Coordinates of C-alpha atoms and ligand atoms in Angstrom, one line a residue:
X1 CA -72.7 -20.4 -63.0
X2 CA -69.8 -17.9 -64.5
X3 CA -67.1 -15.6 -62.9
X4 CA -69.4 -12.5 -64.7
X5 CA -69.0 -9.2 -65.3
X6 CA -71.7 -6.3 -65.2
X7 CA -70.9 -3.5 -67.1
X8 CA -72.8 -0.3 -68.8
X9 CA -72.6 0.1 -72.0
X10 CA -73.8 3.8 -72.2
X11 CA -73.7 6.2 -70.7
X12 CA -74.3 4.8 -67.3
X13 CA -77.9 4.9 -65.9
X14 CA -78.7 1.8 -68.3
X15 CA -80.7 -0.3 -65.5
X16 CA -77.3 -2.5 -64.2
X17 CA -78.4 -2.6 -59.9
X18 CA -81.7 -4.8 -61.0
X19 CA -79.1 -7.1 -63.4
X20 CA -76.2 -7.2 -61.2
X21 CA -79.6 -8.3 -58.2
X22 CA -80.7 -10.4 -60.0
X23 CA -77.2 -12.8 -61.6
X24 CA -75.9 -12.1 -57.3
X25 CA -78.8 -14.8 -56.9
X26 CA -76.4 -17.4 -58.3
X27 CA -72.9 -15.5 -57.4
X28 CA -71.3 -16.4 -53.7
X29 CA -69.5 -13.0 -53.9
X30 CA -70.1 -9.6 -55.6
X31 CA -66.8 -7.7 -55.9
X32 CA -67.4 -3.5 -56.7
X33 CA -63.9 -2.5 -58.6
X34 CA -64.7 1.3 -59.8
X35 CA -66.0 4.5 -59.7
X36 CA -67.3 5.5 -55.8
X37 CA -70.6 7.5 -54.7
X38 CA -71.1 9.2 -58.1
X39 CA -72.5 5.5 -59.0
X40 CA -76.9 5.2 -58.2
X41 CA -77.9 2.0 -58.1
X42 CA -81.6 1.4 -58.2
X43 CA -82.9 -1.9 -56.9
X44 CA -87.0 -2.8 -56.4
X45 CA -87.4 -5.8 -54.4
X46 CA -91.0 -6.2 -53.0
X47 CA -92.1 -2.9 -53.0
X48 CA -89.5 -1.7 -51.5
X49 CA -87.1 0.3 -53.2
X50 CA -82.9 0.5 -52.4
X51 CA -80.7 3.0 -53.7
X52 CA -77.3 2.2 -53.1
X53 CA -74.2 4.8 -54.0
X54 CA -70.9 2.3 -52.2
X55 CA -72.0 -0.7 -51.1
X56 CA -72.3 -3.3 -53.7
X57 CA -76.1 -4.3 -54.4
X58 CA -74.7 -7.4 -53.4
X59 CA -75.6 -7.0 -50.5
X60 CA -79.5 -6.5 -50.9
X61 CA -79.1 -10.7 -50.5
X62 CA -77.9 -11.8 -46.6
X63 CA -75.7 -14.7 -47.7
X64 CA -73.9 -13.6 -50.3
X65 CA -69.7 -11.4 -49.7
X66 CA -69.1 -7.8 -50.9
X67 CA -66.2 -6.1 -51.6
X68 CA -65.0 -3.1 -52.5
X69 CA -61.8 -3.4 -54.5
X70 CA -58.3 -0.8 -55.1
X71 CA -60.5 1.0 -57.5
X72 CA -63.2 2.4 -55.7
X73 CA -62.6 5.8 -54.0
X74 CA -64.5 5.5 -50.8
X75 CA -66.6 8.7 -49.1
X76 CA -66.3 7.5 -44.9
X77 CA -69.1 9.3 -44.2
X78 CA -71.2 8.3 -47.2
X79 CA -69.6 4.1 -46.6
X80 CA -71.5 4.5 -43.1
X81 CA -74.2 6.5 -43.8
X82 CA -75.3 3.8 -46.5
X83 CA -75.0 1.0 -44.4
X84 CA -76.6 2.6 -41.4
X85 CA -79.7 3.3 -43.6
X86 CA -79.0 -0.8 -44.9
X87 CA -79.2 -1.8 -40.6
X88 CA -82.2 0.2 -40.6
X89 CA -84.0 -2.0 -43.4
X90 CA -82.8 -4.8 -41.2
X91 CA -79.6 -6.1 -44.0
X92 CA -76.8 -7.0 -41.6
X93 CA -73.1 -6.0 -43.5
X94 CA -71.3 -7.9 -40.5
X95 CA -68.6 -10.8 -41.6
X96 CA -69.8 -10.7 -45.3
X97 CA -68.4 -7.0 -46.3
X98 CA -64.5 -6.3 -46.8
X99 CA -62.5 -3.6 -48.3
X100 CA -59.6 -3.4 -49.9
X101 CA -56.5 -1.4 -47.9
X102 CA -55.1 0.3 -51.1
X103 CA -58.5 1.9 -52.4
X104 CA -58.4 5.7 -51.4
X105 CA -60.5 8.2 -50.1
X106 CA -62.9 10.8 -51.2
X107 CA -61.8 13.7 -48.7
X108 CA -63.7 16.3 -47.4
X109 CA -61.0 19.3 -49.3
X110 CA -61.9 17.2 -52.8
X111 CA -66.3 18.2 -52.6
X112 CA -64.8 21.2 -51.8
X113 CA -62.2 21.5 -54.5
X114 CA -64.4 20.4 -56.7
X115 CA -67.5 22.8 -56.3
X116 CA -65.0 25.5 -57.1
X117 CA -63.5 23.9 -60.1
X118 CA -66.6 23.3 -61.7
X119 CA -68.2 26.7 -60.7
X120 CA -64.7 27.9 -62.1
X121 CA -65.3 26.1 -66.0
X122 CA -68.5 28.2 -66.8
X123 CA -70.0 26.4 -69.1
X124 CA -67.6 23.9 -69.8
X125 CA -68.3 22.8 -66.7
X126 CA -68.3 18.1 -66.5
X127 CA -71.8 18.4 -65.1
X128 CA -70.2 16.4 -62.1
X129 CA -71.9 14.2 -59.8
X130 CA -70.3 16.5 -57.3
X131 CA -69.4 13.7 -54.7
X132 CA -65.4 14.8 -55.4
X133 CA -64.4 12.0 -57.9
X134 CA -62.6 13.4 -59.9
X135 CA -60.1 15.6 -57.4
X136 CA -59.7 11.7 -55.4
X137 CA -59.0 10.1 -58.5
X138 CA -56.5 12.9 -58.9
X139 CA -54.7 12.6 -55.7
X140 CA -54.6 8.7 -56.4
X141 CA -52.7 9.5 -59.9
X142 CA -50.6 12.2 -58.2
X143 CA -49.1 10.1 -55.8
X144 CA -51.1 12.3 -53.1
X145 CA -53.4 10.5 -52.3
X146 CA -55.1 9.1 -49.4
X147 CA -55.6 5.1 -48.7
X148 CA -57.8 3.3 -46.7
X149 CA -54.6 1.4 -45.0
X150 CA -53.5 5.5 -43.6
X151 CA -56.4 5.1 -41.7
X152 CA -54.1 2.8 -39.4
X153 CA -51.5 5.2 -39.0
X154 CA -53.1 8.4 -37.4
X155 CA -50.2 10.5 -37.4
X156 CA -49.2 10.1 -41.1
X157 CA -52.8 10.2 -41.9
X158 CA -52.9 13.9 -40.6
X159 CA -49.5 14.9 -41.7
X160 CA -50.5 14.3 -45.4
X161 CA -53.8 15.9 -44.6
X162 CA -51.7 18.6 -43.5
X163 CA -49.6 18.7 -46.7
X164 CA -52.7 18.1 -49.5
X165 CA -54.5 21.1 -47.7
X166 CA -51.6 23.5 -47.8
X167 CA -50.9 21.9 -51.4
X168 CA -54.5 23.3 -53.0
X169 CA -53.7 26.5 -50.3
X170 CA -54.1 28.5 -53.9
X171 CA -57.1 26.8 -55.2
X172 CA -59.1 26.8 -51.5
X173 CA -58.8 30.3 -51.1
X174 CA -61.9 31.4 -52.2
X175 CA -63.2 30.1 -48.9
X176 CA -62.9 31.8 -45.4
X177 CA -60.7 31.4 -42.9
X178 CA -63.7 29.0 -41.1
X179 CA -64.6 27.4 -43.8
X180 CA -60.9 26.2 -44.1
X181 CA -60.5 25.1 -40.9
X182 CA -64.0 23.4 -40.7
X183 CA -62.7 21.2 -44.2
X184 CA -59.8 20.6 -42.2
X185 CA -61.7 19.1 -39.2
X186 CA -63.6 17.1 -41.2
X187 CA -61.1 15.8 -42.8
X188 CA -59.5 14.6 -39.8
X189 CA -62.5 13.6 -38.1
X190 CA -62.3 10.4 -40.3
X191 CA -59.9 9.0 -38.1
X192 CA -63.6 8.2 -36.1
X193 CA -63.8 5.4 -38.7
X194 CA -60.5 4.1 -37.9
X195 CA -61.8 1.3 -35.5
X196 CA -64.9 0.7 -37.7
X197 CA -62.5 0.0 -41.1
X198 CA -60.0 -2.0 -39.6
X199 CA -61.9 -5.2 -39.3
X200 CA -63.0 -4.7 -42.9
X201 CA -60.0 -4.8 -44.7
X202 CA -59.0 -7.5 -46.6
X203 CA -56.5 -8.1 -49.2
X204 CA -58.9 -8.3 -51.8
X205 CA -56.9 -9.8 -54.9
X206 CA -55.6 -12.7 -53.1
X207 CA -59.4 -13.4 -51.5
X208 CA -60.7 -13.3 -55.1
X209 CA -58.3 -15.3 -56.8
X210 CA -58.5 -17.9 -53.7
X211 CA -62.1 -17.7 -53.4
X212 CA -62.7 -18.5 -57.4
X213 CA -60.2 -21.6 -57.3
X214 CA -61.6 -22.9 -54.1
X215 CA -64.9 -22.9 -57.3
X216 CA -66.9 -20.0 -55.6
X217 CA -68.4 -17.6 -58.6
X218 CA -67.8 -14.1 -58.1
X219 CA -70.1 -11.5 -59.6
X220 CA -67.4 -8.5 -60.9
X221 CA -70.2 -5.5 -60.5
X222 CA -69.7 -2.3 -62.8
X223 CA -70.5 1.3 -62.6
X224 CA -71.4 4.1 -64.5
X225 CA -70.7 3.2 -68.1
X226 CA -68.2 2.7 -70.9
X227 CA -69.0 6.1 -72.4
X228 CA -68.1 7.9 -69.4
X229 CA -64.5 5.3 -69.1
X230 CA -61.2 7.9 -68.1
X231 CA -59.8 6.8 -71.4
X232 CA -62.6 5.8 -73.8
X233 CA -65.3 7.8 -73.1
X234 CA -66.4 11.4 -74.0
X235 CA -63.5 13.2 -72.6
X236 CA -63.4 15.3 -70.8
X237 CA -67.2 14.5 -70.0
X238 CA -66.8 11.4 -68.0
X239 CA -65.8 10.0 -65.1
X240 CA -62.4 9.5 -63.8
X241 CA -62.3 6.0 -63.6
X242 CA -61.8 2.8 -65.9
X243 CA -65.3 1.9 -65.4
X244 CA -64.6 -0.8 -69.1
X245 CA -63.4 -4.3 -68.4
X246 CA -59.7 -2.9 -68.1
X247 CA -61.2 -1.5 -64.8
X248 CA -62.0 -5.2 -63.1
X249 CA -58.1 -6.2 -63.1
X250 CA -56.7 -3.0 -61.6
X251 CA -59.5 -2.0 -59.9
X252 CA -59.3 -5.5 -57.9
X253 CA -56.3 -7.0 -58.4
X254 CA -57.2 -10.1 -59.9
X255 CA -56.1 -11.7 -63.1
X256 CA -58.3 -11.3 -66.6
X257 CA -58.0 -15.3 -67.2
X258 CA -60.4 -15.3 -64.2
X259 CA -63.2 -13.9 -65.7
X260 CA -65.9 -15.9 -68.0
X261 CA -68.6 -13.9 -69.2
X262 CA -68.9 -10.0 -69.2
X263 CA -72.6 -8.7 -70.0
X264 CA -73.1 -5.5 -71.4
X265 CA -76.3 -3.7 -70.0
X266 CA -77.6 -2.0 -72.4
X267 CA -81.4 0.8 -71.8
X268 CA -83.6 -0.1 -75.0
X269 CA -82.8 3.4 -75.8
X270 CA -80.3 6.4 -75.0
X271 CA -80.0 9.0 -71.7
X272 CA -77.0 10.9 -70.1
X273 CA -76.8 12.8 -67.3
X274 CA -74.2 15.8 -66.8
X275 CA -72.9 17.7 -69.9
X276 CA -71.2 16.3 -73.1
X277 CA -71.9 15.1 -76.7
X278 CA -74.9 12.8 -77.3
X279 CA -75.4 12.9 -80.9
X280 CA -78.9 10.9 -80.2
X281 CA -80.7 13.1 -78.3
X282 CA -83.7 14.4 -78.7
X283 CA -84.9 17.5 -77.6
X284 CA -88.5 18.1 -77.0
X285 CA -91.4 15.6 -77.3
X286 CA -89.4 12.2 -77.5
X287 CA -87.1 13.2 -75.2
X288 CA -90.1 14.5 -72.4
X289 CA -91.9 11.1 -72.9
X290 CA -89.4 9.0 -72.7
X291 CA -87.9 10.7 -69.4
X292 CA -91.4 10.7 -67.6
X293 CA -91.9 6.6 -68.9
X294 CA -88.6 6.0 -68.6
X295 CA -88.5 7.8 -64.9
X296 CA -84.6 9.2 -66.5
X297 CA -83.8 11.2 -63.4
X298 CA -80.5 10.8 -61.4
X299 CA -80.1 8.4 -58.1
X300 CA -78.0 10.6 -56.7
X301 CA -78.5 13.7 -58.0
X302 CA -82.5 14.1 -59.1
X303 CA -81.9 15.7 -62.3
X304 CA -83.6 15.3 -65.4
X305 CA -81.7 12.7 -67.4
X306 CA -80.8 13.3 -71.0
X307 CA -82.8 11.0 -73.2
X308 CA -82.4 10.0 -77.0
X309 CA -82.9 6.6 -79.1
X310 CA -80.7 3.9 -79.5
X311 CA -77.0 4.8 -81.4
X312 CA -75.0 1.6 -82.7
X313 CA -71.8 3.6 -83.6
X314 CA -71.0 4.1 -80.1
X315 CA -72.2 0.5 -78.9
X316 CA -70.3 -1.0 -81.5
X317 CA -67.5 1.0 -79.8
X318 CA -68.5 0.2 -76.5
X319 CA -69.0 -3.8 -76.5
X320 CA -65.8 -4.3 -78.7
X321 CA -63.5 -2.6 -76.0
X322 CA -65.8 -4.4 -73.3
X323 CA -65.5 -7.6 -75.6
X324 CA -69.3 -8.0 -74.4
X325 CA -70.4 -11.8 -74.3
X326 CA -74.3 -11.0 -73.3
X327 CA -76.3 -8.1 -74.1
X328 CA -79.2 -7.5 -70.4
X329 CA -81.3 -5.3 -72.7
X330 CA -83.7 -3.1 -69.9
X331 CA -86.4 -1.2 -70.1
X332 CA -88.0 -2.1 -72.9
X333 CA -91.3 -1.4 -71.9
X334 CA -90.6 2.3 -71.9
X335 CA -90.8 1.9 -75.6
X336 CA -94.2 0.6 -75.3
X337 CA -96.5 3.7 -76.8
X338 CA -94.0 4.3 -80.0
X339 CA -95.5 4.1 -83.2
X340 CA -91.6 4.8 -84.5
X341 CA -88.4 3.3 -83.1
X342 CA -85.4 5.1 -84.5
X343 CA -81.9 3.8 -84.0
X344 CA -78.6 5.8 -84.9
X345 CA -76.3 4.0 -87.7
X346 CA -74.2 6.7 -88.5
X347 CA -73.6 10.1 -88.2
X348 CA -73.2 13.0 -90.8
X349 CA -70.3 15.7 -90.2
X350 CA -68.7 18.1 -93.1
X351 CA -70.8 15.6 -96.1
X352 CA -68.8 13.1 -94.7
X353 CA -70.3 9.7 -93.2
X354 CA -69.2 8.5 -90.2
X355 CA -69.3 5.4 -88.3
X356 CA -66.9 4.0 -86.4
X357 CA -67.0 6.3 -83.0
X358 CA -64.4 9.0 -83.0
X359 CA -63.1 10.7 -79.9
X360 CA -63.4 14.4 -81.7
X361 CA -65.3 16.2 -79.1
X362 CA -65.7 18.9 -81.8
X363 CA -67.4 16.2 -84.0
X364 CA -69.5 14.3 -81.8
X365 CA -70.7 17.1 -81.1
X366 CA -71.9 19.1 -84.5
X367 CA -72.5 15.6 -86.3
X368 CA -76.3 14.6 -87.3
X369 CA -77.1 11.4 -86.7
X370 CA -78.6 8.7 -89.4
X371 CA -81.6 6.6 -88.5
X372 CA -83.1 3.9 -89.5
X373 CA -86.5 3.4 -88.3
X374 CA -88.6 0.6 -86.9
X375 CA -92.3 0.1 -86.3
X376 CA -93.0 0.2 -82.8
X377 CA -95.3 -2.2 -81.4
X378 CA -98.0 -0.1 -79.2
X379 CA -98.9 -2.5 -77.2
X380 CA -97.7 -3.6 -73.1
X381 CA -94.6 -5.7 -72.7
X382 CA -94.6 -4.6 -69.2
X383 CA -94.0 -7.3 -66.9
X384 CA -93.9 -9.7 -69.4
X385 CA -91.5 -12.5 -68.7
X386 CA -91.7 -15.1 -71.9
X387 CA -90.4 -14.1 -74.4
X388 CA -92.6 -15.8 -76.5
X389 CA -95.4 -13.6 -74.9
X390 CA -93.6 -10.1 -76.2
X391 CA -95.4 -8.9 -79.3
X392 CA -94.1 -9.2 -82.6
X393 CA -92.3 -6.0 -83.4
X394 CA -90.9 -5.9 -79.7
X395 CA -89.4 -9.6 -80.8
X396 CA -88.2 -7.7 -83.7
X397 CA -86.9 -4.7 -82.3
X398 CA -84.3 -7.4 -79.8
X399 CA -83.8 -9.3 -83.2
X400 CA -82.1 -6.2 -84.8
X401 CA -80.3 -5.0 -82.2
X402 CA -78.9 -8.8 -81.1
X403 CA -77.9 -8.3 -84.7
X404 CA -76.4 -4.9 -85.3
X405 CA -74.3 -5.8 -82.3
X406 CA -73.5 -9.5 -83.2
X407 CA -74.3 -10.3 -79.7
X408 CA -77.1 -12.6 -78.2
X409 CA -79.5 -10.7 -75.6
X410 CA -79.7 -13.3 -72.6
X411 CA -81.7 -10.8 -70.3
X412 CA -84.7 -8.4 -71.3
X413 CA -86.3 -6.3 -68.3
X414 CA -89.5 -5.6 -68.7
X415 CA -90.5 -3.4 -65.7
X416 CA -88.5 -2.5 -62.3
X417 CA -89.2 -5.2 -60.4
X418 CA -87.3 -8.5 -60.1
X419 CA -89.9 -10.9 -61.6
X420 CA -90.5 -8.9 -64.3
X421 CA -87.4 -10.5 -66.8
X422 CA -87.6 -12.8 -69.3
X423 CA -84.1 -15.5 -69.5
X424 CA -82.9 -16.2 -72.9
Ligands
LIG1 P1 -68.4 12.4 -61.3 O1 -67.9 11.3 -62.1 O2 -68.9 12.3 -60.2 O3 -66.8 13.1 -61.3 O4 -69.1 13.2 -62.7 C1 -68.4 13.3 -63.9 C2 -69.5 12.8 -65.0 O5 -70.4 11.7 -65.3 C3 -70.8 13.5 -65.1 O6 -71.8 14.2 -66.3 C4 -71.9 12.7 -64.3 O7 -73.4 13.2 -64.3 C5 -71.3 11.4 -65.1 N1 -71.9 10.2 -64.6 C6 -70.4 10.0 -63.0 N2 -71.5 8.6 -62.2 C7 -72.5 8.4 -63.0 C8 -73.5 7.1 -62.9 O8 -73.1 6.2 -62.3 N3 -74.5 7.3 -64.1 C9 -74.6 8.2 -65.0 N4 -74.2 9.6 -65.0 C10 -72.9 9.1 -63.9

């Protein structure tokens, strides 16, 4: 197996969890490089459903090593809760779970700050997952964040907490004294994880480089989607990390030359949670059908996802930025009942035709999508495992996608279980 990256090519929730789980079978190590507990990766194994937020999905395979890189922001309470839940289900992590000492912590005050800031934004709120991601990355960039390694120096850790709380005093003034004291106590209490964390700390970049040179195979597990990237997404309606390919190198400390293949996970239609532009969004009937059939509710927040058609303007852009070499197309079966399927090929804005992505929010929010219409197959593709057994019109849909994106499809997912998959 090549050293592969799995990235989402839309606004997240493309079904990366299942694809990563599938490809983990062929890898030795699974490394997560960005995001935090805002992610929600769902995997179904033998009718058992697992939703992982921080721990790499590879943990579900008992012989694989899982790595969390410096590019991830870690909520320790959440991480150890997740690991405990896994242990309850007989999934052990001892000896096969590593964390970069440089990863930053999501502190309890980050969650409080995010809540206050989102409230203050009113209509312009981002619609974040409420996991403190934005404030944690902000502190990292402002060089006032607290890293995992800082747990090993309790004096320094406490000083940093004190200093940061003072720094945010103005923002936190809306909280009562009791609430502020509780926040401080909760933050200081994170030191209790010191002993649990210490044995997990590893120079992740060094470890991955060594392992790859010895012939081990690594799967780089992306979180969120390219259109949520802090630099290339629909800013400011995006997350606060580099979800795109560059995040692999900066989020793990490895050379780009160690990457052989970039799998772009693309859902057969489009969804988005949270606010922000979505040109091919459908409001009523089509949206509801997609949501119902595709169980389109956030894995982290349970919020109903906004749903619409595939958008080639967005996809050509995210494929270019990431250099996608193969497509993993997910949730094909969700489209089974439609008699007509639309795909967005451009936008009209102020009389002008737009065929390339624009970062201008106003255009993205007010443009009119231009569609091509394809015939639906109106037959079940659920659980199909052989391309030959797909209805002709479904084959045509896949062919159309591959042609438009000038990229071959290597995986088609026809259901949420491991074996409901076509490998090409
Ligand atoms: P944050 O990452 O919690 O700050 O949220 C910022 C935006 O990214 C919001 O619109 C979220 O709904 C969205 N978002 C963050 N993580 C995910 C994800 O894993 N899937 C889908 N959307 C996400």
